[in-house]
Each structure stands twice: as structure tokens, then as C-alpha cells.
Short mmCIF file of C-alpha atoms in Angstrom, two decimals:
data_model
loop_
_atom_site.label_atom_id
_atom_site.label_comp_id
_atom_site.label_asym_id
_atom_site.label_seq_id
_atom_site.Cartn_x
_atom_site.Cartn_y
_atom_site.Cartn_z
CA UNK A 1 14.13 -75.51 -11.40
CA UNK A 2 11.08 -76.77 -9.46
CA UNK A 3 8.98 -79.83 -10.32
CA UNK A 4 6.24 -77.53 -11.52
CA UNK A 5 8.58 -75.53 -13.71
CA UNK A 6 9.88 -78.76 -15.26
CA UNK A 7 6.32 -79.91 -15.95
CA UNK A 8 5.36 -76.55 -17.47
CA UNK A 9 8.47 -76.51 -19.63
CA UNK A 10 7.76 -80.02 -20.93
CA UNK A 11 4.12 -79.14 -21.61
CA UNK A 12 5.11 -75.95 -23.38
CA UNK A 13 7.51 -77.90 -25.58
CA UNK A 14 4.79 -80.38 -26.54
CA UNK A 15 2.29 -77.58 -27.25
CA UNK A 16 4.88 -75.70 -29.34
CA UNK A 17 5.49 -78.83 -31.39
CA UNK A 18 1.74 -79.22 -31.99
CA UNK A 19 1.41 -75.56 -32.94
CA UNK A 20 4.26 -75.84 -35.38
CA UNK A 21 2.43 -78.67 -37.18
CA UNK A 22 -0.94 -76.95 -37.13
CA UNK A 23 0.51 -73.67 -38.42
CA UNK A 24 3.00 -74.88 -41.06
CA UNK A 25 5.51 -72.76 -42.89
CA UNK A 26 4.26 -71.81 -46.36
CA UNK A 27 5.90 -70.94 -49.69
CA UNK A 28 2.94 -69.43 -51.48
CA UNK A 29 0.89 -66.24 -51.57
CA UNK A 30 -0.04 -66.71 -47.92
CA UNK A 31 3.58 -66.99 -46.73
CA UNK A 32 3.59 -63.67 -44.88
CA UNK A 33 0.36 -64.61 -43.07
CA UNK A 34 1.85 -67.94 -41.95
CA UNK A 35 5.01 -66.18 -40.79
CA UNK A 36 3.00 -63.67 -38.69
CA UNK A 37 0.80 -66.38 -37.19
CA UNK A 38 3.84 -68.50 -36.29
CA UNK A 39 5.69 -65.43 -34.95
CA UNK A 40 3.10 -64.91 -32.23
CA UNK A 41 1.97 -68.49 -31.66
CA UNK A 42 5.54 -69.80 -31.35
CA UNK A 43 6.93 -66.74 -29.68
CA UNK A 44 7.31 -68.15 -26.18
CA UNK A 45 5.24 -67.40 -23.14
CA UNK A 46 4.26 -69.41 -20.07
CA UNK A 47 1.68 -71.52 -21.92
CA UNK A 48 -0.37 -71.43 -18.73
CA UNK A 49 -3.72 -72.02 -20.41
CA UNK A 50 -2.55 -75.09 -22.36
CA UNK A 51 -0.90 -76.41 -19.17
CA UNK A 52 -4.15 -76.03 -17.25
CA UNK A 53 -6.04 -77.87 -19.98
CA UNK A 54 -3.54 -80.71 -20.07
CA UNK A 55 -3.52 -81.11 -16.28
CA UNK A 56 -7.31 -81.00 -16.01
CA UNK A 57 -7.66 -83.47 -18.86
CA UNK A 58 -5.18 -85.71 -17.06
CA UNK A 59 -7.51 -85.90 -14.07
CA UNK A 60 -9.83 -87.94 -16.30
CA UNK A 61 -7.16 -89.97 -18.18
CA UNK A 62 -7.87 -88.17 -21.48
CA UNK A 63 -5.74 -89.30 -24.41
CA UNK A 64 -2.69 -87.04 -24.47
CA UNK A 65 -2.82 -86.47 -28.22
CA UNK A 66 -6.42 -85.25 -28.11
CA UNK A 67 -5.69 -83.02 -25.12
CA UNK A 68 -2.69 -81.49 -26.91
CA UNK A 69 -4.86 -80.47 -29.86
CA UNK A 70 -7.30 -78.73 -27.56
CA UNK A 71 -4.41 -77.13 -25.65
CA UNK A 72 -2.99 -75.78 -28.91
CA UNK A 73 -6.41 -74.42 -29.84
CA UNK A 74 -6.75 -72.42 -26.65
CA UNK A 75 -3.23 -71.04 -27.04
CA UNK A 76 -4.11 -69.91 -30.58
CA UNK A 77 -7.05 -67.93 -29.18
CA UNK A 78 -4.89 -66.47 -26.45
CA UNK A 79 -2.20 -65.43 -28.96
CA UNK A 80 -4.82 -63.94 -31.33
CA UNK A 81 -6.11 -61.85 -28.36
CA UNK A 82 -2.57 -60.58 -27.61
CA UNK A 83 -1.98 -59.58 -31.23
CA UNK A 84 -5.20 -57.59 -31.36
CA UNK A 85 -4.73 -56.23 -27.82
CA UNK A 86 -1.37 -54.73 -28.82
CA UNK A 87 -2.71 -52.90 -31.88
CA UNK A 88 -2.64 -49.09 -31.96
CA UNK A 89 -6.46 -49.02 -31.78
CA UNK A 90 -6.31 -50.98 -28.50
CA UNK A 91 -3.31 -50.76 -26.12
CA UNK A 92 -0.74 -49.64 -28.73
CA UNK A 93 2.10 -51.72 -27.34
CA UNK A 94 5.55 -52.16 -28.89
CA UNK A 95 6.74 -55.11 -26.87
CA UNK A 96 5.27 -58.53 -26.21
CA UNK A 97 7.10 -61.50 -24.65
CA UNK A 98 10.35 -59.59 -24.90
CA UNK A 99 10.04 -59.04 -28.69
CA UNK A 100 8.42 -56.47 -30.98
CA UNK A 101 4.66 -56.87 -31.12
CA UNK A 102 3.22 -58.47 -34.24
CA UNK A 103 2.19 -55.22 -35.87
CA UNK A 104 5.67 -53.80 -35.26
CA UNK A 105 7.40 -56.86 -36.68
CA UNK A 106 5.12 -56.97 -39.73
CA UNK A 107 2.42 -54.34 -40.17
CA UNK A 108 -1.04 -53.57 -38.79
CA UNK A 109 -2.99 -55.24 -41.60
CA UNK A 110 -0.91 -58.41 -41.43
CA UNK A 111 -1.28 -58.46 -37.63
CA UNK A 112 -5.05 -58.23 -37.87
CA UNK A 113 -5.15 -61.08 -40.38
CA UNK A 114 -2.72 -63.16 -38.24
CA UNK A 115 -5.01 -62.77 -35.26
CA UNK A 116 -8.04 -63.66 -37.42
CA UNK A 117 -6.18 -66.68 -38.72
CA UNK A 118 -5.29 -67.97 -35.28
CA UNK A 119 -8.83 -67.46 -33.99
CA UNK A 120 -10.52 -69.35 -36.83
CA UNK A 121 -7.91 -72.10 -36.93
CA UNK A 122 -8.58 -72.81 -33.24
CA UNK A 123 -12.18 -73.71 -33.98
CA UNK A 124 -11.19 -75.74 -37.00
CA UNK A 125 -8.87 -77.78 -34.74
CA UNK A 126 -11.54 -78.34 -32.10
CA UNK A 127 -14.12 -79.34 -34.68
CA UNK A 128 -11.84 -81.95 -36.28
CA UNK A 129 -12.37 -85.64 -35.56
CA UNK A 130 -8.73 -85.96 -34.49
CA UNK A 131 -9.56 -83.92 -31.38
CA UNK A 132 -12.26 -86.39 -30.28
CA UNK A 133 -14.23 -89.04 -32.17
CA UNK A 134 -17.46 -88.02 -30.49
CA UNK A 135 -19.18 -85.14 -32.34
CA UNK A 136 -21.08 -84.16 -29.19
CA UNK A 137 -17.79 -83.64 -27.36
CA UNK A 138 -16.39 -81.62 -30.25
CA UNK A 139 -19.52 -79.49 -30.35
CA UNK A 140 -19.35 -78.91 -26.62
CA UNK A 141 -15.73 -77.76 -26.97
CA UNK A 142 -16.61 -75.36 -29.77
CA UNK A 143 -19.55 -73.89 -27.91
CA UNK A 144 -17.50 -73.49 -24.69
CA UNK A 145 -14.60 -71.78 -26.45
CA UNK A 146 -16.90 -69.58 -28.44
CA UNK A 147 -18.61 -68.44 -25.24
CA UNK A 148 -15.29 -67.86 -23.44
CA UNK A 149 -13.71 -65.93 -26.32
CA UNK A 150 -16.70 -63.91 -27.51
CA UNK A 151 -18.97 -61.10 -26.37
CA UNK A 152 -19.95 -62.95 -23.19
CA UNK A 153 -16.29 -63.59 -22.36
CA UNK A 154 -12.92 -62.22 -23.44
CA UNK A 155 -14.14 -59.78 -26.16
CA UNK A 156 -16.81 -58.44 -23.89
CA UNK A 157 -14.25 -57.93 -21.15
CA UNK A 158 -11.95 -56.08 -23.51
CA UNK A 159 -14.81 -53.72 -24.43
CA UNK A 160 -15.35 -52.94 -20.72
CA UNK A 161 -11.60 -52.50 -20.33
CA UNK A 162 -11.51 -49.87 -23.07
CA UNK A 163 -14.41 -48.06 -21.51
CA UNK A 164 -12.60 -48.12 -18.15
CA UNK A 165 -10.15 -45.56 -19.51
CA UNK A 166 -12.93 -43.01 -19.51
CA UNK A 167 -14.74 -43.75 -16.23
CA UNK A 168 -14.11 -45.05 -12.72
CA UNK A 169 -14.93 -48.64 -11.86
CA UNK A 170 -15.58 -49.99 -8.42
CA UNK A 171 -14.22 -53.35 -7.17
CA UNK A 172 -17.33 -55.32 -8.31
CA UNK A 173 -17.04 -53.85 -11.81
CA UNK A 174 -13.29 -54.54 -12.04
CA UNK A 175 -13.94 -58.11 -10.88
CA UNK A 176 -16.59 -58.55 -13.59
CA UNK A 177 -14.26 -57.09 -16.22
CA UNK A 178 -11.45 -59.47 -15.37
CA UNK A 179 -13.72 -62.49 -15.04
CA UNK A 180 -14.53 -61.90 -18.67
CA UNK A 181 -11.30 -60.58 -20.16
CA UNK A 182 -8.87 -62.91 -18.41
CA UNK A 183 -10.88 -65.45 -16.43
CA UNK A 184 -13.16 -66.74 -19.22
CA UNK A 185 -10.33 -68.33 -21.26
CA UNK A 186 -8.71 -69.72 -18.13
CA UNK A 187 -12.12 -71.16 -17.27
CA UNK A 188 -12.35 -72.82 -20.67
CA UNK A 189 -8.85 -74.26 -20.23
CA UNK A 190 -9.98 -76.07 -17.11
CA UNK A 191 -13.44 -77.14 -18.09
CA UNK A 192 -12.32 -78.33 -21.51
CA UNK A 193 -10.42 -81.11 -19.71
CA UNK A 194 -13.67 -82.13 -18.08
CA UNK A 195 -15.48 -82.04 -21.41
CA UNK A 196 -12.87 -84.24 -23.03
CA UNK A 197 -13.00 -86.54 -20.06
CA UNK A 198 -16.80 -86.88 -20.08
CA UNK A 199 -16.83 -85.72 -16.48
CA UNK A 200 -20.03 -85.34 -14.51
CA UNK A 201 -21.51 -82.09 -13.17
CA UNK A 202 -19.74 -82.14 -9.77
CA UNK A 203 -16.11 -82.40 -10.97
CA UNK A 204 -16.83 -80.05 -13.86
CA UNK A 205 -18.19 -77.39 -11.46
CA UNK A 206 -15.23 -77.90 -9.11
CA UNK A 207 -12.82 -77.13 -11.97
CA UNK A 208 -14.93 -74.16 -13.06
CA UNK A 209 -14.81 -72.75 -9.49
CA UNK A 210 -11.05 -73.35 -9.29
CA UNK A 211 -10.59 -71.53 -12.61
CA UNK A 212 -12.74 -68.59 -11.38
CA UNK A 213 -10.51 -67.99 -8.35
CA UNK A 214 -7.30 -68.70 -10.25
CA UNK A 215 -8.18 -66.29 -13.03
CA UNK A 216 -8.79 -63.39 -10.63
CA UNK A 217 -5.57 -64.15 -8.71
CA UNK A 218 -3.70 -64.25 -12.02
CA UNK A 219 -5.03 -60.80 -13.01
CA UNK A 220 -4.22 -59.28 -9.67
CA UNK A 221 -0.66 -60.55 -10.06
CA UNK A 222 -0.59 -58.94 -13.50
CA UNK A 223 -1.83 -55.66 -12.02
CA UNK A 224 0.91 -55.86 -9.40
CA UNK A 225 3.56 -56.50 -12.05
CA UNK A 226 2.38 -53.46 -13.99
CA UNK A 227 3.11 -51.39 -10.84
CA UNK A 228 6.16 -53.13 -9.45
CA UNK A 229 7.76 -54.97 -12.40
CA UNK A 230 10.19 -53.81 -15.08
CA UNK A 231 9.84 -54.26 -18.85
CA UNK A 232 12.88 -56.50 -19.14
CA UNK A 233 11.54 -59.05 -16.64
CA UNK A 234 7.87 -58.78 -17.58
CA UNK A 235 8.53 -58.89 -21.30
CA UNK A 236 6.15 -56.04 -22.13
CA UNK A 237 5.57 -52.42 -21.23
CA UNK A 238 4.75 -51.63 -17.60
CA UNK A 239 3.02 -48.70 -15.88
CA UNK A 240 0.53 -48.30 -18.73
CA UNK A 241 -2.59 -48.84 -16.60
CA UNK A 242 -1.75 -45.89 -14.42
CA UNK A 243 -0.82 -43.75 -17.41
CA UNK A 244 -4.11 -44.56 -19.08
CA UNK A 245 -6.03 -43.97 -15.89
CA UNK A 246 -7.45 -47.48 -15.82
CA UNK A 247 -9.07 -48.76 -12.67
CA UNK A 248 -7.35 -51.97 -11.53
CA UNK A 249 -7.31 -54.16 -8.42
CA UNK A 250 -4.18 -52.27 -7.32
CA UNK A 251 -5.65 -48.81 -7.87
CA UNK A 252 -8.72 -49.71 -5.80
CA UNK A 253 -7.19 -51.95 -3.12
CA UNK A 254 -3.64 -50.67 -2.97
CA UNK A 255 -0.56 -52.88 -3.32
CA UNK A 256 -0.90 -54.57 0.05
CA UNK A 257 -4.62 -55.04 -0.24
CA UNK A 258 -4.35 -56.45 -3.78
CA UNK A 259 -1.65 -58.93 -2.68
CA UNK A 260 -3.77 -60.03 0.27
CA UNK A 261 -6.77 -60.57 -2.02
CA UNK A 262 -4.66 -62.60 -4.43
CA UNK A 263 -3.47 -64.83 -1.59
CA UNK A 264 -7.08 -65.32 -0.42
CA UNK A 265 -8.16 -66.31 -3.93
CA UNK A 266 -5.26 -68.77 -4.26
CA UNK A 267 -6.23 -70.44 -0.96
CA UNK A 268 -9.83 -70.68 -2.22
CA UNK A 269 -8.73 -72.10 -5.56
CA UNK A 270 -6.63 -74.79 -3.83
CA UNK A 271 -9.61 -75.78 -1.63
CA UNK A 272 -11.75 -76.29 -4.74
CA UNK A 273 -9.48 -79.20 -5.73
CA UNK A 274 -10.13 -81.29 -2.63
CA UNK A 275 -12.34 -83.78 -4.54
CA UNK A 276 -9.40 -84.72 -6.82
CA UNK A 277 -6.94 -85.64 -4.06
CA UNK A 278 -3.25 -86.00 -4.99
CA UNK A 279 -4.02 -86.09 -8.69
CA UNK A 280 -4.45 -82.31 -8.65
CA UNK A 281 -1.09 -81.56 -7.01
CA UNK A 282 0.23 -79.63 -10.00
CA UNK A 283 -2.96 -77.59 -10.23
CA UNK A 284 -2.44 -76.57 -6.61
CA UNK A 285 1.13 -75.64 -7.44
CA UNK A 286 -0.06 -73.55 -10.36
CA UNK A 287 -2.31 -71.54 -8.08
CA UNK A 288 0.66 -70.71 -5.90
CA UNK A 289 2.79 -69.98 -8.96
CA UNK A 290 0.54 -67.33 -10.47
CA UNK A 291 1.06 -64.93 -7.60
CA UNK A 292 4.75 -65.68 -7.09
CA UNK A 293 5.85 -65.12 -10.70
CA UNK A 294 7.86 -62.12 -11.85
CA UNK A 295 6.69 -62.11 -15.46
#
């Protein structure tokens, strides 16, 4: 196991522990809701977004406890998006992270409520004083996550993605789609560290630019896995983009072209971190990791 993998595993364990506290087990009328929320939030995964947030916060010596709460919040939003993305009205998937999707394990109504519960709890966590004593910082986090997750970010990207099943998209349109659907939440994960760290405009912009390149590289890697991967390794269904007729980086650029573009974006992302010196070593490793992964 590499140094990066060790660090990601340790961070994932810390985030899981935080999530388990923030989404407690229940023995009341809401028990099934809690079970469904915990099923998806504690159901494994790379925890890439929380890891990015923790690493970016570390650049500014942010208190680890506060950063963990923000990291748990962004993972809640990510897990909510996966629950809703898997629903029959969206991608209609049966498998997520190697297990039955939430609506298959429970039912559609419970899955919708579990996603709603995770989304709203994320903002409750960010708005709490335990996340940061400064109300201006908390408000900045809430606004940034709302923008990244909403119609100008992830939700807007999902709408474009659904429309892409019915029309052709060119490279610029696919890039815009993925900047919103995938990149916006990755962008928040990086800039939230700067918000917590009271960073100035220059370092904040450097991290935003890094996240932009990283998010696109990550999505290209996902598109490649959908073409070249297998369900057992990836942990979800593969080949669905082609079946649905969706335009992707691979469908437009081809496998070789998509891989070359991902490598270009990784190199660009790494260069964005020059102002942070050796303190950003793990962030550079993450950029390399996203296109080398097999799941």
C-alpha cells in the first residue's frame, strides 16, 4: 500500500467515525430512515472529496476536528446525490459500491427520504458552531456548498446529463456538464479548506483551479472505466453510458484521446499547486491517483 493509500484510508476511517456520530442509530419511528441514511453514508467508497477537504484545510493549519465536520458534510451531499442518481427515474442502477443501491435495499420512497435527510443534515452540520466559531465562515461554507450542490452546480449538471440522452453534445458541452455535475462538489471540497483557513484570494484561486482540472480528469477516468472496467472491480454497473447513448469524453475523443486529455489535466492540476510547495505533496499524488485507479 502506498503512502497516499495509507493516508486516504486513515482519513476515510476518521470521516466514517464522524458520520456515524452525526447519523446515529435510532430506535423510534424514524428508525428506517436512519438505517437508510447510514447504509449509504457508511457504505464505503474512496472518500475522495472529504480527503481533498482535509488536505486543503491542512495547508492552512485548520483545526482537524472542524475540518472533519466539513468533510463529513460534503460526503453526505455526495452520498445523497448517489442515492438519487441511482433511482429508477434517473439512472435506474441496481449496484453501488459493490452493494445493492439504496432503493433496492429499502424502497424508492425511503431512498428519496434518505437522500433528502443527508442533504439537509449536511447544511445543519456546516451551520453549527462546532464547525467554526466565526459565523461569517459558517455562512461562507453554507453558501459555497449550496452553490456547488444546486442548480448552478451538481443538480444543474445532472439535468444536462439527463438531456444528453436525447441529443448529441460536443466537447465544450460535455466539459460544461461535468464541471457542474462532478467538478462543482470537488471544487467545494478544495475551496472549503481555504474558507476554514481564512485564506486570501490567491491561494483560494489556486485551489479552485486545481479542483477544476482534477474534477475533469476524474470524470474522464470514470468514462474510461465505464468502457474498460468490469462491474466487480468498479462496484457499479458499467457500459451504461453507451447503452443510453450518452455523449461522454470517450465517445467524443476516443479511448486514447480521452486518456491523453486526462493526463494533460493532471499535469495542469499539479502545476496549480506550486505556490504551496511540499505541503501539497498528497494533493499532487491525488491528481495522479484519479487517472490510475481501477474503481
